PDB file of N, CA and C in Angstrom:
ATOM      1  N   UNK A   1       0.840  -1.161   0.000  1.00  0.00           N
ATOM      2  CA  UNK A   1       0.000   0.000   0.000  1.00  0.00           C
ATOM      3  C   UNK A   1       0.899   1.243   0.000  1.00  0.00           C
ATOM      4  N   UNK A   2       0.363   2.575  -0.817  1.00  0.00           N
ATOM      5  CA  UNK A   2       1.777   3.364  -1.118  1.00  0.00           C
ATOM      6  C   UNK A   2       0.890   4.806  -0.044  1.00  0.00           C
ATOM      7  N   UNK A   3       1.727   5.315   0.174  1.00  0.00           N
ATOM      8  CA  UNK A   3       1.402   6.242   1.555  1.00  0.00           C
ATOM      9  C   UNK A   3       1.209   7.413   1.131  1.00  0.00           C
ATOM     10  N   UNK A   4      -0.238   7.845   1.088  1.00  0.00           N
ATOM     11  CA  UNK A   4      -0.648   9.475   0.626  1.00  0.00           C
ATOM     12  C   UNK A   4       0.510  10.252   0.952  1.00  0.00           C
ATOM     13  N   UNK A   5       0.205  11.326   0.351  1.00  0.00           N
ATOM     14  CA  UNK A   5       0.767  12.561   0.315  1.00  0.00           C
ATOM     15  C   UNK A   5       0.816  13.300   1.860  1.00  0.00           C
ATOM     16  N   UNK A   6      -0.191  13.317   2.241  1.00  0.00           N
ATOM     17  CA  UNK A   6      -0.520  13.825   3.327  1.00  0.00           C
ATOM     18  C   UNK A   6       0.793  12.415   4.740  1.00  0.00           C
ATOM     19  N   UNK A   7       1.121  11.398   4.717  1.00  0.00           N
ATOM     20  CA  UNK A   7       1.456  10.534   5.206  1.00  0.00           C
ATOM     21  C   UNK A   7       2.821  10.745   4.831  1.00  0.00           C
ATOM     22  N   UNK A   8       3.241  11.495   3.794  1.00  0.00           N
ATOM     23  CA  UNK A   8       4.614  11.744   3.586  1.00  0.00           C
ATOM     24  C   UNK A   8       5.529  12.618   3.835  1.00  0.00           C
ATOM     25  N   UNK A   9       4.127  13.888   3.836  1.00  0.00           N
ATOM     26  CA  UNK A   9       4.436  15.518   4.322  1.00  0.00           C
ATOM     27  C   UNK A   9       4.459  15.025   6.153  1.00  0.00           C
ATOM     28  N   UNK A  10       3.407  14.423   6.587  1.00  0.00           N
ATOM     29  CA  UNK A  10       3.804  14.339   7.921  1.00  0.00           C
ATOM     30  C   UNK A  10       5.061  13.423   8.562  1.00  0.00           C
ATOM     31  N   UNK A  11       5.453  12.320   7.839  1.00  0.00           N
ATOM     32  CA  UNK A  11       6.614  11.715   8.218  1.00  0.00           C
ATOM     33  C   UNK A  11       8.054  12.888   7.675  1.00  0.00           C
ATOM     34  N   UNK A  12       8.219  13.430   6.681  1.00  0.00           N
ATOM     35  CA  UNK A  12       8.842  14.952   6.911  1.00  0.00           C
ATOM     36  C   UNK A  12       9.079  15.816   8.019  1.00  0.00           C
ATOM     37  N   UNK A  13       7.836  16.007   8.659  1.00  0.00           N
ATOM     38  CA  UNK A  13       7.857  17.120   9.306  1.00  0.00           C
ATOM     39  C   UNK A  13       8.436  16.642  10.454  1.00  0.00           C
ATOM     40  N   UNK A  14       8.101  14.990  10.995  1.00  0.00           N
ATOM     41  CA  UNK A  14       8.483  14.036  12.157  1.00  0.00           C
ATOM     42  C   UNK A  14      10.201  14.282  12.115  1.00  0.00           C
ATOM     43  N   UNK A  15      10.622  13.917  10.746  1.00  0.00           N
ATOM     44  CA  UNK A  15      12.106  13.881  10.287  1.00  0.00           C
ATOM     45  C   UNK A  15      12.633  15.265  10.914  1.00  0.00           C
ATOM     46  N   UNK A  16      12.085  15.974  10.588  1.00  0.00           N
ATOM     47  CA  UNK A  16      12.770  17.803  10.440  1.00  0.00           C
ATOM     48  C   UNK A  16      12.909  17.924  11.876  1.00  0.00           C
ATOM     49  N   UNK A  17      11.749  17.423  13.034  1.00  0.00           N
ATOM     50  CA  UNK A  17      11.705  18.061  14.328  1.00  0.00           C
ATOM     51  C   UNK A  17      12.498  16.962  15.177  1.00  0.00           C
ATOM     52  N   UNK A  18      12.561  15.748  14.773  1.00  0.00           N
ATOM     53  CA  UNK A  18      13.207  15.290  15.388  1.00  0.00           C
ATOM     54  C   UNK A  18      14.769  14.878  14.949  1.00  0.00           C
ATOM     55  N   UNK A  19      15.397  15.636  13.790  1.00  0.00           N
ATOM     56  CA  UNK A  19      16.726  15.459  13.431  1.00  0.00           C
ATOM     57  C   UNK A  19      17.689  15.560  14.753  1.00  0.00           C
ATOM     58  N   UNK A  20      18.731  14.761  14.998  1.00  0.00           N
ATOM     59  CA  UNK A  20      19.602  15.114  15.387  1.00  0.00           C
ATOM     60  C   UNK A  20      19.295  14.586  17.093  1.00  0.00           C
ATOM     61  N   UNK A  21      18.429  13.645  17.344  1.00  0.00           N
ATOM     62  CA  UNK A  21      17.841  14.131  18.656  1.00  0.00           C
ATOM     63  C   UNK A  21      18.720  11.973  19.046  1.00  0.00           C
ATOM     64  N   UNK A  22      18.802  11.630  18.139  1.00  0.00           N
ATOM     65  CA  UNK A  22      19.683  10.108  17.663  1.00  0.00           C
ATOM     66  C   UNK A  22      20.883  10.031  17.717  1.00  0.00           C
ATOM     67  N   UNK A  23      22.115   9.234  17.723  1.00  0.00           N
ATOM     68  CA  UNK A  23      23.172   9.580  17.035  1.00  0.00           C
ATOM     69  C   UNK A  23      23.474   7.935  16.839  1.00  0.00           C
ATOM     70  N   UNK A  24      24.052   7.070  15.790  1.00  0.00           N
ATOM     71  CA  UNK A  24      24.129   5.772  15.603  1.00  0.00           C
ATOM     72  C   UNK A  24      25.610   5.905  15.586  1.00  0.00           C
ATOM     73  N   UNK A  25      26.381   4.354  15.882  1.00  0.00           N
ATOM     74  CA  UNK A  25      28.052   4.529  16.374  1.00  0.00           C
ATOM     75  C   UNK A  25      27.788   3.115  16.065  1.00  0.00           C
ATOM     76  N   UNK A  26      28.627   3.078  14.851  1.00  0.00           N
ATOM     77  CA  UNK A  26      28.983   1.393  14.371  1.00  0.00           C
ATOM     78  C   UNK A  26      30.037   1.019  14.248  1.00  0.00           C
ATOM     79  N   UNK A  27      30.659  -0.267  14.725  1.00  0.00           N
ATOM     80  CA  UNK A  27      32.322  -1.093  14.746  1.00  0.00           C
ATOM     81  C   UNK A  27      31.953  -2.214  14.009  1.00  0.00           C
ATOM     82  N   UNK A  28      32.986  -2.520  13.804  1.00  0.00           N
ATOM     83  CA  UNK A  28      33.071  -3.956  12.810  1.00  0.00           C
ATOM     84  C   UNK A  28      33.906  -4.965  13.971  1.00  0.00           C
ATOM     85  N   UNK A  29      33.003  -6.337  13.862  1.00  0.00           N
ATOM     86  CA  UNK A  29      34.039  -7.647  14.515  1.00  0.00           C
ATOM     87  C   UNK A  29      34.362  -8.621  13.490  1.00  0.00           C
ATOM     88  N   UNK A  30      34.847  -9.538  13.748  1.00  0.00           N
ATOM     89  CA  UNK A  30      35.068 -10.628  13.154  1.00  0.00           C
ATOM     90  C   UNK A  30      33.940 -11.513  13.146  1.00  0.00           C
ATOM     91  N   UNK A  31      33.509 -12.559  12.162  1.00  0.00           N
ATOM     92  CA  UNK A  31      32.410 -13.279  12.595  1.00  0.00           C
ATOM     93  C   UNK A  31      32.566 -13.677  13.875  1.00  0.00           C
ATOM     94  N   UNK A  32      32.909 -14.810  13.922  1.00  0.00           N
ATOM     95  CA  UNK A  32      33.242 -15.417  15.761  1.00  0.00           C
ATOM     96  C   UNK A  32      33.219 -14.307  16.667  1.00  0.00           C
ATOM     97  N   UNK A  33      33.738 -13.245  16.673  1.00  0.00           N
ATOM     98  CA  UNK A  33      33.813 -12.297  18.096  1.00  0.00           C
ATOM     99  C   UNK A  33      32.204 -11.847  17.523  1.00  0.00           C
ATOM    100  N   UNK A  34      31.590 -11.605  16.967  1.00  0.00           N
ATOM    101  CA  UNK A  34      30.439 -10.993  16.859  1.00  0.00           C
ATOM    102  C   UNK A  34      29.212 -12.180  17.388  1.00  0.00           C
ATOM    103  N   UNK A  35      29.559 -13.565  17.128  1.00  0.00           N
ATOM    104  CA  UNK A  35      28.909 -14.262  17.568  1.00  0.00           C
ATOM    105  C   UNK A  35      28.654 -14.406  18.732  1.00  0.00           C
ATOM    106  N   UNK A  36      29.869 -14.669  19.139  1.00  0.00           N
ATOM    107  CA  UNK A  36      29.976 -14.597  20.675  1.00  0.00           C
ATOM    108  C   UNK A  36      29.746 -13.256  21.442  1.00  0.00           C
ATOM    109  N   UNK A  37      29.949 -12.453  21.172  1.00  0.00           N
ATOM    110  CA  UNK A  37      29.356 -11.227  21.864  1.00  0.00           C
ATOM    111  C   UNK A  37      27.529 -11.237  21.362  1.00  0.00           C
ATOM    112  N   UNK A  38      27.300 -11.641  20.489  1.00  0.00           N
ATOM    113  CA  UNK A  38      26.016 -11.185  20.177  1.00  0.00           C
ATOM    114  C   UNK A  38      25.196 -12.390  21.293  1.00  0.00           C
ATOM    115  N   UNK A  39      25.363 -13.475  21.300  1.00  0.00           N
ATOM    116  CA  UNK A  39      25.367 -14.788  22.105  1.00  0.00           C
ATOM    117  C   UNK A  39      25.260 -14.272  24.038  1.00  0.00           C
ATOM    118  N   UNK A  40      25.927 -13.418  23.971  1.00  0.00           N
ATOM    119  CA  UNK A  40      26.885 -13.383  25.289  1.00  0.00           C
ATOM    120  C   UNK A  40      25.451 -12.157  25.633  1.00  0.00           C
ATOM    121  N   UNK A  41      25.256 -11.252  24.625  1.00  0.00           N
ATOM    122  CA  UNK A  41      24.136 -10.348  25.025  1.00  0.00           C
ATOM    123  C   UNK A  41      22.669 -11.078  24.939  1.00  0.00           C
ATOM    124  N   UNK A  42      22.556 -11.816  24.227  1.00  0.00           N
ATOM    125  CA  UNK A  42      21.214 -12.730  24.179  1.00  0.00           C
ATOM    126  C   UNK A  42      21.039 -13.344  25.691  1.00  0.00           C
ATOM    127  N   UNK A  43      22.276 -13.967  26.253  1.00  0.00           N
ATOM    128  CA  UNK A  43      21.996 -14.615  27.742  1.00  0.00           C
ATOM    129  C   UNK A  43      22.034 -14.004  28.724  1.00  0.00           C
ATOM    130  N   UNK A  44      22.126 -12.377  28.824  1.00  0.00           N
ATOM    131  CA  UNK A  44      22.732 -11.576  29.582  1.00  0.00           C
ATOM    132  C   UNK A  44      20.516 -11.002  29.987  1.00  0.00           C
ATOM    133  N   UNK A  45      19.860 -10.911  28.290  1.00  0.00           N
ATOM    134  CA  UNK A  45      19.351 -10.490  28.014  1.00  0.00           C
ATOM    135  C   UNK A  45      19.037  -8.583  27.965  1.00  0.00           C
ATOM    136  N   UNK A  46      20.539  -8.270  27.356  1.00  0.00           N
ATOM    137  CA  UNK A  46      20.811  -6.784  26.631  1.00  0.00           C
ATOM    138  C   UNK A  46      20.830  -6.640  25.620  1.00  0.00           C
ATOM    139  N   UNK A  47      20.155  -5.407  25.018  1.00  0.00           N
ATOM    140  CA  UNK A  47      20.565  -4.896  23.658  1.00  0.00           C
ATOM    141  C   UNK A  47      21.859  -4.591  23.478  1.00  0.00           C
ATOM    142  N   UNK A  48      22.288  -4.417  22.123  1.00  0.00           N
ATOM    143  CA  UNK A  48      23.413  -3.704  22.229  1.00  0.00           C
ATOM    144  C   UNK A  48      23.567  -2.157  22.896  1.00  0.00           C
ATOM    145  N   UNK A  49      22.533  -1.615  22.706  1.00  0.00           N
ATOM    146  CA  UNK A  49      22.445  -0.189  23.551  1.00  0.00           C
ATOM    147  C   UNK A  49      22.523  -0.365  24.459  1.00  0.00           C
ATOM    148  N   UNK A  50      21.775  -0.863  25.608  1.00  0.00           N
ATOM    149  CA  UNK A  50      21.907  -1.286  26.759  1.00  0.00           C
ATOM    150  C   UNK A  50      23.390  -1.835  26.973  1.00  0.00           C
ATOM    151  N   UNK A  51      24.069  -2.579  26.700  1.00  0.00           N
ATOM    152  CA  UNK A  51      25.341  -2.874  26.915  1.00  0.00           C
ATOM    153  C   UNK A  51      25.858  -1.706  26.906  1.00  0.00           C
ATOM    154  N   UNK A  52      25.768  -1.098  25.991  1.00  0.00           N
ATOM    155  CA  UNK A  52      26.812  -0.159  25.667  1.00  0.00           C
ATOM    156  C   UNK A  52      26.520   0.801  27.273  1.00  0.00           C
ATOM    157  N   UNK A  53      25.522   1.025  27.364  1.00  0.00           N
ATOM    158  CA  UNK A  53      25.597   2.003  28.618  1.00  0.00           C
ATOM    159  C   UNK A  53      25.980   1.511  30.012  1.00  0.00           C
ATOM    160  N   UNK A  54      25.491   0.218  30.311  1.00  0.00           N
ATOM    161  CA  UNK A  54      26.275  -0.295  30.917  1.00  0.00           C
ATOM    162  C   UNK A  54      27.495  -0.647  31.323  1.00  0.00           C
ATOM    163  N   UNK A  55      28.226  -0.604  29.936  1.00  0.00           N
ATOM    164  CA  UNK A  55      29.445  -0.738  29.869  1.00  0.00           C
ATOM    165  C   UNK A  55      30.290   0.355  30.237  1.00  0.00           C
ATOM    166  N   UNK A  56      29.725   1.896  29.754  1.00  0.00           N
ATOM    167  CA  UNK A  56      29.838   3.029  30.165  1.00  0.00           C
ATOM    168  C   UNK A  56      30.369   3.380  31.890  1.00  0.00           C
ATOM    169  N   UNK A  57      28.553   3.069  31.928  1.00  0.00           N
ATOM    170  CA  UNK A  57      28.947   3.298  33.709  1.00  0.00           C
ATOM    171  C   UNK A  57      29.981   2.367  34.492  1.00  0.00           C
ATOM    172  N   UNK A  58      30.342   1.076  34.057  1.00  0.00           N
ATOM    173  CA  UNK A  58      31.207   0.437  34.856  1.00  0.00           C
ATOM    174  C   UNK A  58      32.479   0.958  34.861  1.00  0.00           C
ATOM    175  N   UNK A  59      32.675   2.074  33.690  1.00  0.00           N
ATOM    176  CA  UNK A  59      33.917   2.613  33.296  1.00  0.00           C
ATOM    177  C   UNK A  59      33.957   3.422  34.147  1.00  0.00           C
ATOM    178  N   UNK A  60      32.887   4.503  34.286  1.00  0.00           N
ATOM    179  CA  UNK A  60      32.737   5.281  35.016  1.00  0.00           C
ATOM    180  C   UNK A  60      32.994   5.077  36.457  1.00  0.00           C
ATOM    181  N   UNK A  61      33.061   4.162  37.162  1.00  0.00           N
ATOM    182  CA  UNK A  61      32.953   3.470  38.231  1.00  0.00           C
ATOM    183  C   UNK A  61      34.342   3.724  38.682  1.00  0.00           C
ATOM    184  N   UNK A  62      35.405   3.418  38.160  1.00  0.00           N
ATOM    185  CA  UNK A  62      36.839   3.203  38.102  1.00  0.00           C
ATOM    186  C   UNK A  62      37.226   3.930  38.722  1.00  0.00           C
TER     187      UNK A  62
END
């Protein structure tokens, strides 16, 4: 189903007010280390975001 006009101007306007309010931060692993970390967050039950902040504050901790 293709999304009126009106559905396009408002996902725009969503875009415009909320630019910048995100920021995305990507690394590259190896397969295996990605497995295992991805594995390691599945049993932990964290996102990668969540890790990441976590990981943060333990730094912070120091």
């Amino acid at each position: 189903m293709a999304r009126s006009d009106a559905q396009k101007a408002a996902d725009k306007r969503y875009r415009e007010t909320h630019k910048g309010d995100l920021m995305r931060w990507g690394t590259s692993f190896k397969p295996a280390e990605f497995a295992d970390i991805e594995a390691t967050l599945k049993q932990s039950g964290m996102n990668r975001a969540e890790f990441i902040r976590w990981a943060v504050a333990k730094l912070k901790e120091r």
